[in-house]
Coordinates of C-alpha atoms in Angstrom, one line a residue:
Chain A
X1 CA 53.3 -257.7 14.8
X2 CA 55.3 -260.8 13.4
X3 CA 58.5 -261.2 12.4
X4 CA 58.4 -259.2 9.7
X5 CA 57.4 -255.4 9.6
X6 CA 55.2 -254.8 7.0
X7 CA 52.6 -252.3 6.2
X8 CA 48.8 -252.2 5.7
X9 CA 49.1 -251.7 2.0
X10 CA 51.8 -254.0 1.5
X11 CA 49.5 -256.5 3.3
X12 CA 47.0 -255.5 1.0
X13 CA 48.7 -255.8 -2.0
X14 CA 50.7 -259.7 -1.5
X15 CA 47.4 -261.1 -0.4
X16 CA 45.3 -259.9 -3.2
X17 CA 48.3 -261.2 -5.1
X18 CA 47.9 -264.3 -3.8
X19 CA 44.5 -264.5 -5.4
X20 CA 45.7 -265.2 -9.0
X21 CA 46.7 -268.3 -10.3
X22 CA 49.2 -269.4 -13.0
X23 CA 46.8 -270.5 -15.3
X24 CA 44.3 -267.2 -14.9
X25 CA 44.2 -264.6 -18.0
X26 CA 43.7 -261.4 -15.7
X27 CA 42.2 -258.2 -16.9
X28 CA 44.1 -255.8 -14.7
X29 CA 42.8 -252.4 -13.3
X30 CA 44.2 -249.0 -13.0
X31 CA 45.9 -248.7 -9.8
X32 CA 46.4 -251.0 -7.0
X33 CA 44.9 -254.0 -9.2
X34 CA 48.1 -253.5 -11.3
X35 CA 50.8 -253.6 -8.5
X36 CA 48.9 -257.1 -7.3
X37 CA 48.9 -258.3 -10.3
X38 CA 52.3 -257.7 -10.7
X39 CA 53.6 -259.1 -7.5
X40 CA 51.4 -262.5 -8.6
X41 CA 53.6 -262.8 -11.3
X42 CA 56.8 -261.9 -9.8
X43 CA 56.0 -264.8 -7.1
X44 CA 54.0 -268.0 -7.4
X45 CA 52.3 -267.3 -10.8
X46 CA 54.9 -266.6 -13.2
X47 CA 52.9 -267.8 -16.1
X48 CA 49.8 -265.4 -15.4
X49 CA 48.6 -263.9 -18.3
X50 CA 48.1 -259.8 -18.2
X51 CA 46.3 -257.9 -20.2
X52 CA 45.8 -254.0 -20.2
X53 CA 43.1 -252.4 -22.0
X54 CA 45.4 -250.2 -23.6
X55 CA 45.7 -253.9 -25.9
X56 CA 49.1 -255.0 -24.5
X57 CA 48.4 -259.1 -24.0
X58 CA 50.9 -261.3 -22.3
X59 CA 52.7 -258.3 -20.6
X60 CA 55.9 -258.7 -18.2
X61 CA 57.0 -255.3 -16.6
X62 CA 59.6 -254.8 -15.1
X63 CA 58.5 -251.4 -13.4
X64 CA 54.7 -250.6 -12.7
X65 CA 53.4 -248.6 -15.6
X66 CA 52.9 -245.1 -14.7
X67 CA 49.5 -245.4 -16.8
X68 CA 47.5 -247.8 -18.4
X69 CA 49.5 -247.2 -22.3
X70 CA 53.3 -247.0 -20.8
X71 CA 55.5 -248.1 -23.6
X72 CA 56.8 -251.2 -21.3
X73 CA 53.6 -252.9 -20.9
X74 CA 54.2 -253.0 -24.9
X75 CA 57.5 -254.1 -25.5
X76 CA 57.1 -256.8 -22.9
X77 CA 54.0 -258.1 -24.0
X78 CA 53.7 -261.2 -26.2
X79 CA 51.4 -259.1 -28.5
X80 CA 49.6 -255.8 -28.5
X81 CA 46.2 -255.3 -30.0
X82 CA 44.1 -252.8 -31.5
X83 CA 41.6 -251.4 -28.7
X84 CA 38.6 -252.3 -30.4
X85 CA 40.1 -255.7 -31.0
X86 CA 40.8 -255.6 -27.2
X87 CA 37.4 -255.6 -26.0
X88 CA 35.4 -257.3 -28.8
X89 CA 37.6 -260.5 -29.6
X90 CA 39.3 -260.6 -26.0
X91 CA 36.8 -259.2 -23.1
X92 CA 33.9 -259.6 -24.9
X93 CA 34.9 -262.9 -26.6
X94 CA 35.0 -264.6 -22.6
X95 CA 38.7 -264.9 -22.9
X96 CA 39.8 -263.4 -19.6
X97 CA 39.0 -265.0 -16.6
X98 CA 39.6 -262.6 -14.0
X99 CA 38.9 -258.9 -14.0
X100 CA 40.8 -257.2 -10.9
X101 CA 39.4 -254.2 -10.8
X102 CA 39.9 -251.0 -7.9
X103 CA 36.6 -248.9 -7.0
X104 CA 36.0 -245.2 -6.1
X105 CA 32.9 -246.3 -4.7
X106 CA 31.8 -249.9 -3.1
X107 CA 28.7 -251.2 -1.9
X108 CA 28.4 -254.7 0.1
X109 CA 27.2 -256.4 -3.1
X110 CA 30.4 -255.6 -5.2
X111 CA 28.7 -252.7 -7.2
X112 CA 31.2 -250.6 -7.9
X113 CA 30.8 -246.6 -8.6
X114 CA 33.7 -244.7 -10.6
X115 CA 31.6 -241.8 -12.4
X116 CA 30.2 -239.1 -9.9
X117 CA 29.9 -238.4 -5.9
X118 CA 26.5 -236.6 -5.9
X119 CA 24.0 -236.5 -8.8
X120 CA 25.1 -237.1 -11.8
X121 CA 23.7 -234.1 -13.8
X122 CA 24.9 -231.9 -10.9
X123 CA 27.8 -233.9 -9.5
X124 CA 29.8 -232.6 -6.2
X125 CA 32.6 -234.5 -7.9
X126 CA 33.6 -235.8 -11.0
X127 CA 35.3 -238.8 -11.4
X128 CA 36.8 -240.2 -14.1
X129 CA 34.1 -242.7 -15.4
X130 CA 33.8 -246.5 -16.3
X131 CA 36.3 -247.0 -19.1
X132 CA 36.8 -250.7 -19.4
X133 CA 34.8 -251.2 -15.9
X134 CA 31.4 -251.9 -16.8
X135 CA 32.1 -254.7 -19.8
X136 CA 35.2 -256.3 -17.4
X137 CA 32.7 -256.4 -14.5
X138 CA 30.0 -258.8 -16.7
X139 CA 32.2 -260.2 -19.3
X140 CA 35.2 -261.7 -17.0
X141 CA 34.8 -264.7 -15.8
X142 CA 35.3 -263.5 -12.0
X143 CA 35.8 -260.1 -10.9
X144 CA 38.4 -259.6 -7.8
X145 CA 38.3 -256.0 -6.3
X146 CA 41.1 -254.4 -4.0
X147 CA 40.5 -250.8 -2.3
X148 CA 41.6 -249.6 1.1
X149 CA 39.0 -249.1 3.6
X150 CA 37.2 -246.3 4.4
X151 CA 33.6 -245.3 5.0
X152 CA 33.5 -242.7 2.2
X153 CA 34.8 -245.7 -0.3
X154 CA 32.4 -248.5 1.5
X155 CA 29.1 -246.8 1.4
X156 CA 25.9 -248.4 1.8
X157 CA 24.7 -247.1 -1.6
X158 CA 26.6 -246.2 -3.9
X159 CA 25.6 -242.6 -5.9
X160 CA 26.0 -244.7 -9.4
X161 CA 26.2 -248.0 -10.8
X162 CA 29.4 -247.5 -12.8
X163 CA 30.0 -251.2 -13.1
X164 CA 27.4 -253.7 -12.1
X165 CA 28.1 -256.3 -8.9
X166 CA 25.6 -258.1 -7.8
X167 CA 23.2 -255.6 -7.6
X168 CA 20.3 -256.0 -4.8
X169 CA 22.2 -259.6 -4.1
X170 CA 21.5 -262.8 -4.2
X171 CA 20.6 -264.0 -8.3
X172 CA 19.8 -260.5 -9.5
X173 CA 22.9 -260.7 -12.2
X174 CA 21.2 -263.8 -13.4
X175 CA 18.1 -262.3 -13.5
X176 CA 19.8 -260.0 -15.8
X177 CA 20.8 -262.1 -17.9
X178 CA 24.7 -262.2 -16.8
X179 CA 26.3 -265.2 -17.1
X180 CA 29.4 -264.9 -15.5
X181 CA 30.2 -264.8 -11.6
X182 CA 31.0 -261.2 -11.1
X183 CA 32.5 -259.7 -8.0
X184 CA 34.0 -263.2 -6.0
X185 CA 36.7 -261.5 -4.3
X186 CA 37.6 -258.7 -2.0
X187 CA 40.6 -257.6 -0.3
X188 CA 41.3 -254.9 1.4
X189 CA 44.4 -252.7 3.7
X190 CA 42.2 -255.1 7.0
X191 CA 40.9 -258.3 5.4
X192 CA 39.9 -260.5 3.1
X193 CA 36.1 -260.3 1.9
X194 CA 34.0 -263.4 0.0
X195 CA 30.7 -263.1 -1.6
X196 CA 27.9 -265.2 0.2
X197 CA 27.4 -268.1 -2.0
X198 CA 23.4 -267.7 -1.4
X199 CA 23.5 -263.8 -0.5
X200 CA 26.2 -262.6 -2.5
X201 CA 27.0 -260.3 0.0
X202 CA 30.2 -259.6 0.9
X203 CA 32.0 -261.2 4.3
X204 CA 35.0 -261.5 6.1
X205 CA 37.0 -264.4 5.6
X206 CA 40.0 -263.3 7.6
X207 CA 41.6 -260.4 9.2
X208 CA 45.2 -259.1 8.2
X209 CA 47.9 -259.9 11.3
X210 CA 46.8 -257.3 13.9
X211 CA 43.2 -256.1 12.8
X212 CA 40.2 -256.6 14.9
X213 CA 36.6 -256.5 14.0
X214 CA 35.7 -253.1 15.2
X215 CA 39.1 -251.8 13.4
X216 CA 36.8 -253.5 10.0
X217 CA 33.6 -252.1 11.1
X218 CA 34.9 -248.3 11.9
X219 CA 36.2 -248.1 8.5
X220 CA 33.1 -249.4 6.4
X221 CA 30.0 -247.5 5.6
X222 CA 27.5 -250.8 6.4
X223 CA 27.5 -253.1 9.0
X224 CA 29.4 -255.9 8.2
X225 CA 29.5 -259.4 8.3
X226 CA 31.6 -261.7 9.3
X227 CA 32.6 -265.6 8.8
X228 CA 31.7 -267.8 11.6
X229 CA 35.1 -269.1 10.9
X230 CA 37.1 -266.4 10.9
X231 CA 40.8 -266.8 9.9
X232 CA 43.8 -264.7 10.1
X233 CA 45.3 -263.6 6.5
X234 CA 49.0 -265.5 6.3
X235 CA 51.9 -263.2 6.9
X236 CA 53.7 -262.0 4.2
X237 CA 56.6 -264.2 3.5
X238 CA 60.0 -262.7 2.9
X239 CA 60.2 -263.0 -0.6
X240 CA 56.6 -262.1 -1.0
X241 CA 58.3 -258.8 0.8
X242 CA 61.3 -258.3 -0.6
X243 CA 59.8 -258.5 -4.3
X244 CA 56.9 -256.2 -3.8
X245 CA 59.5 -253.7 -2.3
X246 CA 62.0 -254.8 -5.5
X247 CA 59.0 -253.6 -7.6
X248 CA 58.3 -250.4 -5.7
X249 CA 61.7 -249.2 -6.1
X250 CA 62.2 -250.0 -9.5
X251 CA 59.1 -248.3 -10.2
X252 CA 59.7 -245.0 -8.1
X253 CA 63.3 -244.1 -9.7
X254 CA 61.8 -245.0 -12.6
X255 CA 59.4 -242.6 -12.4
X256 CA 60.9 -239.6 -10.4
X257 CA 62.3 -237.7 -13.1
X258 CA 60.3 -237.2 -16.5
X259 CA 63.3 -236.7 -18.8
X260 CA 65.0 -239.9 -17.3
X261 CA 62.4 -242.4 -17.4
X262 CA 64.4 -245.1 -17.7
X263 CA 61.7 -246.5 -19.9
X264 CA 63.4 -247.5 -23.0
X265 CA 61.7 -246.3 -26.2
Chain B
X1 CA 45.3 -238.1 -50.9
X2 CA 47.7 -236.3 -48.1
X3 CA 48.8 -232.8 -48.4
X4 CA 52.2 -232.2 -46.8
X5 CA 51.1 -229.1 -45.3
X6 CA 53.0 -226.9 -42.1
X7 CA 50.7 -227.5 -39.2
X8 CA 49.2 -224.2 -39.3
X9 CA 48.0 -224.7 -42.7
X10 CA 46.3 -228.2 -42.2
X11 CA 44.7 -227.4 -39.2
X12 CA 42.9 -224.1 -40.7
X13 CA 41.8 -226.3 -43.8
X14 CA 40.2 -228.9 -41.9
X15 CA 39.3 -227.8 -38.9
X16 CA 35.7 -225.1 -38.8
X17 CA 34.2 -223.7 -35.2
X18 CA 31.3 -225.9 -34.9
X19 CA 32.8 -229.1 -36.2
X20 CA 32.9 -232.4 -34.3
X21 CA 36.7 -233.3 -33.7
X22 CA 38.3 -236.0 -32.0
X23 CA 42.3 -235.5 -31.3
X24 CA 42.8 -239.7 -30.5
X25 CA 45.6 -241.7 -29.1
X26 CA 45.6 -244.3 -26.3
X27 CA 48.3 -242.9 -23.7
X28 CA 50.9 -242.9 -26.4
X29 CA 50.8 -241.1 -29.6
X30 CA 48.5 -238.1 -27.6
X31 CA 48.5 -235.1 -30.7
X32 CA 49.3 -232.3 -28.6
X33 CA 50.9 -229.8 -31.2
X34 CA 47.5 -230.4 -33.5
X35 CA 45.3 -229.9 -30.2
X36 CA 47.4 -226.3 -29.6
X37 CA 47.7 -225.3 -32.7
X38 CA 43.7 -225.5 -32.6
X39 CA 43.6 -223.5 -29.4
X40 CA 45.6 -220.4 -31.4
X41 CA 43.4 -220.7 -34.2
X42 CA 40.1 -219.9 -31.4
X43 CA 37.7 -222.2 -32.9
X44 CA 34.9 -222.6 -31.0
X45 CA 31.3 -224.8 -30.6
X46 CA 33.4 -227.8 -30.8
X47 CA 32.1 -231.3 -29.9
X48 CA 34.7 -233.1 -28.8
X49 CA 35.0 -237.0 -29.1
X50 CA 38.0 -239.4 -27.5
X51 CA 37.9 -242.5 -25.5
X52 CA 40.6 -241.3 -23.2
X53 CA 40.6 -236.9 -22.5
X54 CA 43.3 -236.0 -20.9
X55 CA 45.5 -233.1 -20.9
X56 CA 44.6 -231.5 -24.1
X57 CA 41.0 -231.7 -23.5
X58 CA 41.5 -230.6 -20.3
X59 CA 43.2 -227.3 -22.1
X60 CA 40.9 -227.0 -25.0
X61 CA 37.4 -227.1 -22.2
X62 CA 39.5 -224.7 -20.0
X63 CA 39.8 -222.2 -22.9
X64 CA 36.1 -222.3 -23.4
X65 CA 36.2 -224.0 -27.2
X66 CA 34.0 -226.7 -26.3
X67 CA 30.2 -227.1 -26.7
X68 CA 30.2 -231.0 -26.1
X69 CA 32.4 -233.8 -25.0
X70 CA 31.7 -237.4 -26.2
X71 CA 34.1 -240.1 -23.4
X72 CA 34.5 -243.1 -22.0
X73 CA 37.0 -242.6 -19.2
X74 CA 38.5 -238.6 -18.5
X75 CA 41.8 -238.4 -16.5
X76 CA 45.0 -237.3 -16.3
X77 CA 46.9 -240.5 -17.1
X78 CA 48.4 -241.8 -13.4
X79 CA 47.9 -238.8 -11.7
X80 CA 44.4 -238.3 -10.9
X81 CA 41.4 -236.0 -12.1
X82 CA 41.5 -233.2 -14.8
X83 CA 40.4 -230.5 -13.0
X84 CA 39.1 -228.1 -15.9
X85 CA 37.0 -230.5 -17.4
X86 CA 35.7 -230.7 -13.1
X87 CA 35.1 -226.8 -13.2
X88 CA 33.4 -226.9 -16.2
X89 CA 30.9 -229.9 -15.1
X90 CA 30.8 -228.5 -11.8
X91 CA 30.8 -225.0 -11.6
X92 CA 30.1 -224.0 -15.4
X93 CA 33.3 -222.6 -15.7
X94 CA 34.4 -221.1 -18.1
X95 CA 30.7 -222.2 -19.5
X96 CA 28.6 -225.0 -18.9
X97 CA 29.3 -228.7 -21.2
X98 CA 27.1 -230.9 -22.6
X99 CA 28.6 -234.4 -22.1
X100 CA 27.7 -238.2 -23.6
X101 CA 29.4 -240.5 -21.7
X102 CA 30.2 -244.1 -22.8
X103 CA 32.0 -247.0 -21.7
X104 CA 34.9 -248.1 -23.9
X105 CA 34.1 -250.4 -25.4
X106 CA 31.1 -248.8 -26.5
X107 CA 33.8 -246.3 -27.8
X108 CA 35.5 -248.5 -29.3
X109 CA 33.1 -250.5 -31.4
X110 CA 31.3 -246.7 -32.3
X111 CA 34.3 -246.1 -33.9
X112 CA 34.7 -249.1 -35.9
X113 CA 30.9 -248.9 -36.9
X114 CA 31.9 -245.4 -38.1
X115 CA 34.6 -247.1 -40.0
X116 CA 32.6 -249.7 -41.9
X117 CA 29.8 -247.1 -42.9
X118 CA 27.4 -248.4 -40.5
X119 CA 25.1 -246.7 -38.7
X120 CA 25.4 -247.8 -35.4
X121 CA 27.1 -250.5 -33.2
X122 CA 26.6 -253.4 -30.9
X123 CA 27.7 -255.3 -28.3
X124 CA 27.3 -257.3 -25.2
X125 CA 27.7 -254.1 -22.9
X126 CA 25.9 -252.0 -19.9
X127 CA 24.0 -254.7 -18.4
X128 CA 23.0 -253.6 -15.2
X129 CA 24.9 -250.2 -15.4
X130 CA 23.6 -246.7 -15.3
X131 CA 24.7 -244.9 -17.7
X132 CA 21.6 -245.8 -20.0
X133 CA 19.9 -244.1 -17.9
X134 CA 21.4 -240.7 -18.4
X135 CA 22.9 -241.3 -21.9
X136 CA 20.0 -241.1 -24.2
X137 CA 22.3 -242.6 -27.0
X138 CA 22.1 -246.2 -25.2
X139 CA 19.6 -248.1 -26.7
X140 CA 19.3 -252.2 -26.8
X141 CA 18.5 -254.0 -30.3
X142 CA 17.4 -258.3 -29.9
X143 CA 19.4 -260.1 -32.0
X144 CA 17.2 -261.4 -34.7
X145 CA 18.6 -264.9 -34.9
X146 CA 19.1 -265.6 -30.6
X147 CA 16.7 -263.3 -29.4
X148 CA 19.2 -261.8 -27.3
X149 CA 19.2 -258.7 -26.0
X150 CA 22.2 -256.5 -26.8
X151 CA 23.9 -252.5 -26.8
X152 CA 23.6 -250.5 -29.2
X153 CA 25.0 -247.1 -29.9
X154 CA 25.1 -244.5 -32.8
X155 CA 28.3 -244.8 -34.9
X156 CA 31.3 -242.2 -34.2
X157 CA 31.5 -239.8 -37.3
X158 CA 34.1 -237.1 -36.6
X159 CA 33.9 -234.2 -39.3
X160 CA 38.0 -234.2 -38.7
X161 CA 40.2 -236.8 -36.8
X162 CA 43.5 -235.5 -35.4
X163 CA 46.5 -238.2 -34.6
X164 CA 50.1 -238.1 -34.3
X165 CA 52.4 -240.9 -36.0
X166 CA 55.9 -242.2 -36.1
X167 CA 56.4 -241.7 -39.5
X168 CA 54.9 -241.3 -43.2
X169 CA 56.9 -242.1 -46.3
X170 CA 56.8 -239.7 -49.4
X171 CA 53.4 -240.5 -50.9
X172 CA 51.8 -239.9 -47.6
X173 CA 51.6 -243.5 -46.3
X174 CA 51.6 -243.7 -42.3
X175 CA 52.9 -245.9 -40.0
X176 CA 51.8 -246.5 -36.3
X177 CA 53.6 -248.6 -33.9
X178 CA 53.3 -250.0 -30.6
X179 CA 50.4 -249.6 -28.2
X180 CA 48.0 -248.2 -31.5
X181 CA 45.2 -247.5 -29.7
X182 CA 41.6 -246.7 -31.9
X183 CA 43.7 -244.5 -34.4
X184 CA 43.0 -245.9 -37.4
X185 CA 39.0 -246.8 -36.7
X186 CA 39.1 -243.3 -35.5
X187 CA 40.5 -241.6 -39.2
X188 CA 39.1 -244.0 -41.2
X189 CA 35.7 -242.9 -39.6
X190 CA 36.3 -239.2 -40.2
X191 CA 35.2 -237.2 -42.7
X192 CA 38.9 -235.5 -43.0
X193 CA 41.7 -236.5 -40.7
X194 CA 45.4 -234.7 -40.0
X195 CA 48.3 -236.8 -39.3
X196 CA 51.2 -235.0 -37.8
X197 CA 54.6 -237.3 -37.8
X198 CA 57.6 -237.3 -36.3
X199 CA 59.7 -237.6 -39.6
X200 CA 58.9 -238.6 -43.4
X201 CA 61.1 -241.5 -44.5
X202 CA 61.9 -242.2 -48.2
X203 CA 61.0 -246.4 -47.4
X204 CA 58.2 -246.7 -44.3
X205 CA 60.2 -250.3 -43.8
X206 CA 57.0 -251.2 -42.4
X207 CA 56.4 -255.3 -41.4
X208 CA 53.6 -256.2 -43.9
X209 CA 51.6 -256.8 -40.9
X210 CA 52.3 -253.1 -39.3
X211 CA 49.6 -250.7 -38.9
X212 CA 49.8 -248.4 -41.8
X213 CA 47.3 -245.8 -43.3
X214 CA 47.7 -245.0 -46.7
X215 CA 47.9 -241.5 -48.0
X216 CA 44.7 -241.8 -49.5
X217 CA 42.8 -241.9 -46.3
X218 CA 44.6 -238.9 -45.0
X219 CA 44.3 -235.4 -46.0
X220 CA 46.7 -233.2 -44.4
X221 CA 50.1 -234.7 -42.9
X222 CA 52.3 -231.5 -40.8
X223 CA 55.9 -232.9 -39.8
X224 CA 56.1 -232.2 -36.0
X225 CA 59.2 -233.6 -34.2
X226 CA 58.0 -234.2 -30.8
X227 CA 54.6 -233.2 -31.5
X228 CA 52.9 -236.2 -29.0
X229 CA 54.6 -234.1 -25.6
X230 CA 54.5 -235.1 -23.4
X231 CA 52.9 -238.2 -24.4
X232 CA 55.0 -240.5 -25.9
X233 CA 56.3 -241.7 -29.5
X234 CA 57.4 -245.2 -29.5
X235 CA 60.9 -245.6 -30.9
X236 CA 61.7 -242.0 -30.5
X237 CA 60.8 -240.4 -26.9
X238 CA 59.7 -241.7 -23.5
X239 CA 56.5 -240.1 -21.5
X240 CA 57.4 -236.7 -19.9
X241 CA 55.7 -238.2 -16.6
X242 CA 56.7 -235.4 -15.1
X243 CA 54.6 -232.6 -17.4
X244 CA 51.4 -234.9 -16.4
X245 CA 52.6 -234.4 -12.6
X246 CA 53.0 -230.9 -13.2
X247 CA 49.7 -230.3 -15.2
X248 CA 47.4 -231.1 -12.2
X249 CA 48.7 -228.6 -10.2
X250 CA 48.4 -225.6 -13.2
X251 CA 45.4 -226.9 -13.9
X252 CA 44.3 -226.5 -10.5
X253 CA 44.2 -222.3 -10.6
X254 CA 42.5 -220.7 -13.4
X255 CA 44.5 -217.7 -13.1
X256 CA 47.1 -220.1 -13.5
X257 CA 45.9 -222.1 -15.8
X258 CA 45.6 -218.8 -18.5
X259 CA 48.6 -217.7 -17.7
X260 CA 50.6 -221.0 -18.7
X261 CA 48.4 -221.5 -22.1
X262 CA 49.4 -218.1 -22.9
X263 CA 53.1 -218.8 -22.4
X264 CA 53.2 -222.2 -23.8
X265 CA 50.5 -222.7 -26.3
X266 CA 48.8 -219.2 -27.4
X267 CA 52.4 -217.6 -27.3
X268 CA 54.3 -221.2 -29.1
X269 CA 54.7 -222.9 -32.0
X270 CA 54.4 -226.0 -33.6
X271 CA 58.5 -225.9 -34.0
X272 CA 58.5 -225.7 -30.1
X273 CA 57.9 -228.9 -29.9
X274 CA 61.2 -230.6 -31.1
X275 CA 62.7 -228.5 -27.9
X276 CA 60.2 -230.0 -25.7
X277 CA 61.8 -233.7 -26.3
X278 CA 65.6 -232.7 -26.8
X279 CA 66.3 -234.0 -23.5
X280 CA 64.2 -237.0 -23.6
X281 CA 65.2 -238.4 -26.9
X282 CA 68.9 -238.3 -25.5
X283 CA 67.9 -240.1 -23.2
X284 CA 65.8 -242.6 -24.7

C-alpha cells in the first residue's frame, strides 16, 4: 500500500469524486452516488451544483442525507422545487449535465437493472424500481455510475432494462433516438471503467493502488477489457481522506439515534 | 370546502373499500395516522397509488387491504427493501397484487395531467426501457407539430388523496413547506382529499409564494400533532430514522409483523401520535 491506509470503498468513493467538475449540474443517485458527490464538493468542486429528485436544487449538506427527502438537503439548498417541476422543467428540460447514478444490476454496455432479479411477473426478488433512473439515464447530459464489484452486480445480461445504457453497444442509443451521451463513466471499489468511443463498451482505464487484472476479472460477470494503456488510479490525497472521513462521521452520529438527529427542523 | 372533522370521522366519509387512494408525500410529510386510521376501519379492494411506498404501504399490503398498487420506486427510505410488499409479489402473501409500475416522472406528470382535467400525459420518457413492455398503460403519442415520438400515460385520478400538512388556518386554507413533494397535483387531482395538520393557526403567515391549498379544494382536515411519524414535519419534528431501521426487521416476520400492527396501529389512536414525537420535537 502507499502512504496512506485507505480502504476499497474509500478509494471508490474520492475517485468517483474526482469525476465532477465545478461547473457540472449533477443529478445525484441514491446511495454511493450521493457520498461522491458530496466529497466533490467538499474538495476541488465547491461550486458543483446538486440536485435531488426529491426537488432540493443547489444543495450543500453538511451530513449525508439518510434518504433522498432529508430535511437538510432542503434547508441547504438554494431552492426546492415541486417534483413534477423537478423532472419536467429540470431533467427533462436538459438542465443537468451529469446523472450519477448506482445500479443493482450492470451489464458491460452501462444498462443498468433496478426492478427485479428473475422474471419480472414472477420475480425471485424485488427490487425497488426505476424512480428517477430511466429519464436521468437519457435526459442527462452524461451519465457516471459507481457500484462495487461483484459478479452477481456485473452480469452479462441483465434480467431488466430498468434504465437504458447503451443497449447492444455501439450507436444503438442514437438509433433510438437519444440524444445525449449516456453511461461515460464507471468506477468501481478496483478501477476506473470508460465507455469505448466506437464500442461503447465499457474498459479499464486504471486499477486502484494494489489491484491486479485477475482481482477485476474474478469479480465481474463478463470478460473484460482492458486499456492498452493501463494506468494506476492516483492515491487518495490526505485531504481527499480526511474529508471523506469528516463526512462519514458527521453523518453516522448524526444518524445513530432517531430521537437525536441532530438534523435541525 | 374543508370539514374540521376528528380523524376517525374524515377518513369513514371519504374513504369506501374498493376506492382508489393514494396516501402522498415525498420522504417528508408521509400521512401515517390517516394511513392507520384506514387500517382500523378494514377497508379493503384498495388500489393504491404513490410515487414513493414505503412503510405505510408496506403495512396496509401486509394487512391484505390492497387489490392494486400503482409506483414508481417502493422502498424503505435508506434502509433497503419493504419486505411485505416482497411477500406479497413473491409469495402471494397474504394474497396476490396486481401492480402498474412507472417511472417518476411518469408519476409525476400523471398527476399533474390529473390536475388540469386532462386525460393523459406526456413526456420525453422510457426510451429504451422495459417497463413498456410489461405496463400496458405505456403507450407513445408523435407530436403533431415535430413528429416526435413521445410517452404517454393515462392521468392519475384518485377517488380520495390523503396528505399531512404543517398547518391550516381557520377557513381551512393549508400550508406545505419545505421539500413539497407531488402533494398538491396529487389533491387537486382527487376526487376528495383529507388533510391532516399539525396545528390550525388563526393567520397561515404564509410567503405569498408558499405552497398553500385553499379550503375549497379540501374536504376533510383532522388535527394530528405528529401525525407524519416517523416521517418528518418541517419546522416541527426531525425523521425518527430509527423507526425506518426498526421497521425492516418487523417487517421481516409475519408473525411479527401482526403482532406489532395490533399493538401499535389496530390497538392506537390518532391521539397516539403527539406521544410518538414528544421526544423529537424537544429535540428539534
Amino acid at each position: 500500500m502507499s502512504e496512506l491506509d485507505f480502504t476499497p470503498d474509500e478509494m471508490m468513493t474520492i475517485a468517483a469524486a474526482r469525476a465532477l467538475k465545478n461547473t457540472d449540474v449533477c443529478f445525484v443517485g441514491i446511495g454511493a452516488p450521493s457520498a461522491a458527490c458530496n466529497i466533490a464538493r467538499l474538495t476541488h468542486a465547491p461550486d458543483v451544483t446538486l440536485i435531488y429528485e426529491s426537488g432540493t436544487i443547489g444543495t450543500a449538506p453538511t451530513v449525508l442525507p439518510l434518504s433522498i427527502g432529508d430535511g437538510e438537503l432542503c434547508e441547504t439548498a438554494v431552492t426546492t422545487v415541486s417534483v413534477p417541476e423537478m423532472f419536467r422543467y429540470w431533467l427533462q428540460g436538459g438542465r443537468v449535465t451529469v446523472g450519477f447514478l448506482g445500479a443493482a444490476q450492470i451489464d458491460r454496455f452501462g444498462n443498468i437493472n433496478t426492478t427485479v432479479i428473475g422474471d419480472y411477473d414472477a420475480p425471485k426478488t424485488r427490487l425497488p424500481g426505476g424512480g428517477g433512473a430511466p429519464e436521468i439515464a437519457s435526459s442527462c447530459g452524461e451519465i457516471f455510475i459507481t457500484l462495487k464489484q461483484s459478479k452477481r452486480a456485473m452480469v452479462e445480461k441483465i434480467d431488466f432494462f430498468t434504465s437504458f445504457g447503451h443497449g447492444e453497444g455501439g450507436d444503438h442509443r442514437a438509433r433510438l433516438g437519444i440524444t445525449t451521451k449516456g453511461p461515460t463513466l464507471m468506477v468501481t471499489d478496483l478501477a476506473v471503467w470508460k465507455a469505448d468511443p466506437e464500442t461503447s463498451e465499457f474498459t479499464v482505464v486504471s486499477l486502484h493502488p494494489g489491484v491486479s487484472r485477475d482481482m477485476v476479472q474474478d469479480t465481474c460477470g463478463w470478460t473484460v477489457r482492458f486499456a492498452d494503456e493501463l494506468s494506476e488510479t492516483p492515491h487518495p490525497t490526505e485531504i481527499e481522506l480526511s474529508t471523506l472521513r469528516d463526512l462519514r462521521a458527521r453523518t453516522k452520529a448524526a444518524h445513530s439515534s432517531g430521537a437525536k438527529t441532530g438534523e435541525a427542523a | 370546502m374543508a370539514h374540521f372533522l376528528p380523524l376517525p370521522d374524515a377518513v369513514a366519509q371519504n374513504l369506501k373499500s374498493g376506492d382508489t387512494v393514494a396516501f402522498e408525500g415525498f420522504t417528508h410529510l408521509i400521512p401515517h395516522a390517516s394511513a392507520h386510521e384506514a387500517i382500523r376501519q378494514d377497508v379493503r379492494d384498495l388500489t393504491l397509488v404513490r410515487m414513493t411506498p414505503d412503510v405505510i404501504y408496506d403495512q396496509l399490503i401486509g394487512m391484505g387491504m390492497v387489490r392494486k398498487l400503482i409506483f414508481s420506486y417502493a422502498g424503505n427510505p435508506g434502509v433497503g427493501l419493504l419486505r411485505r410488499l416482497r411477500d406479497a409479489v413473491e409469495n402471494g402473501w397474504p394474497h396476490r397484487i396486481e401492480i402498474e409500475e412507472h417511472s417518476h416522472a411518469a408519476m409525476a406528470n400523471a398527476y399533474e395531467a390529473g390536475a388540469a382535467g386532462l386525460p393523459f400525459a406526456t413526456f420525453r420518457g422510457y426510451k429504451g426501457a422495459e417497463l413498456a413492455r410489461v405496463n400496458a398503460n405505456i403507450r407513445s403519442v408523435t407530436c403533431p407539430f415535430t413528429g416526435e415520438e413521445l410517452a404517454a400515460v393515462p392521468a392519475i385520478r384518485p377517488d380520495v388523496t390523503f396528505i399531512h400538512a404543517q398547518k391550516a388556518d381557520r377557513k381551512g386554507n393549508v400550508l406545505i413547506e419545505g421539500i413539497v413533494g407531488v402533494q398538491k397535483e396529487a389533491v387537486l387531482a382527487a376526487k376528495r382529499a383529507v388533510v391532516t395538520v399539525e396545528e390550525v393557526v388563526d393567520d397561515l403567515a404564509a410567503h405569498p409564494n408558499a405552497c398553500v391549498l385553499p379550503g375549497w379544494t379540501v374536504s376533510a382536515i383532522s388535527v394530528v400533532p405528529g401525525g407524519a411519524h416517523p416521517s418528518y414535519a418541517h419546522g416541527y419534528y426531525p425523521r425518527d430514522n430509527a423507526s425506518y431501521i426498526a421497521w425492516d426487521k418487523i417487517a421481516a416476520d409475519r408473525g411479527e409483523f401482526l403482532a406489532w400492527m395490533k399493538h401499535n396501529v389496530l390497538d392506537a389512536s390518532p391521539e397516539d401520535f403527539a406521544e410518538r414525537t414528544k421526544d423529537l420535537r424537544s429535540a428539534a
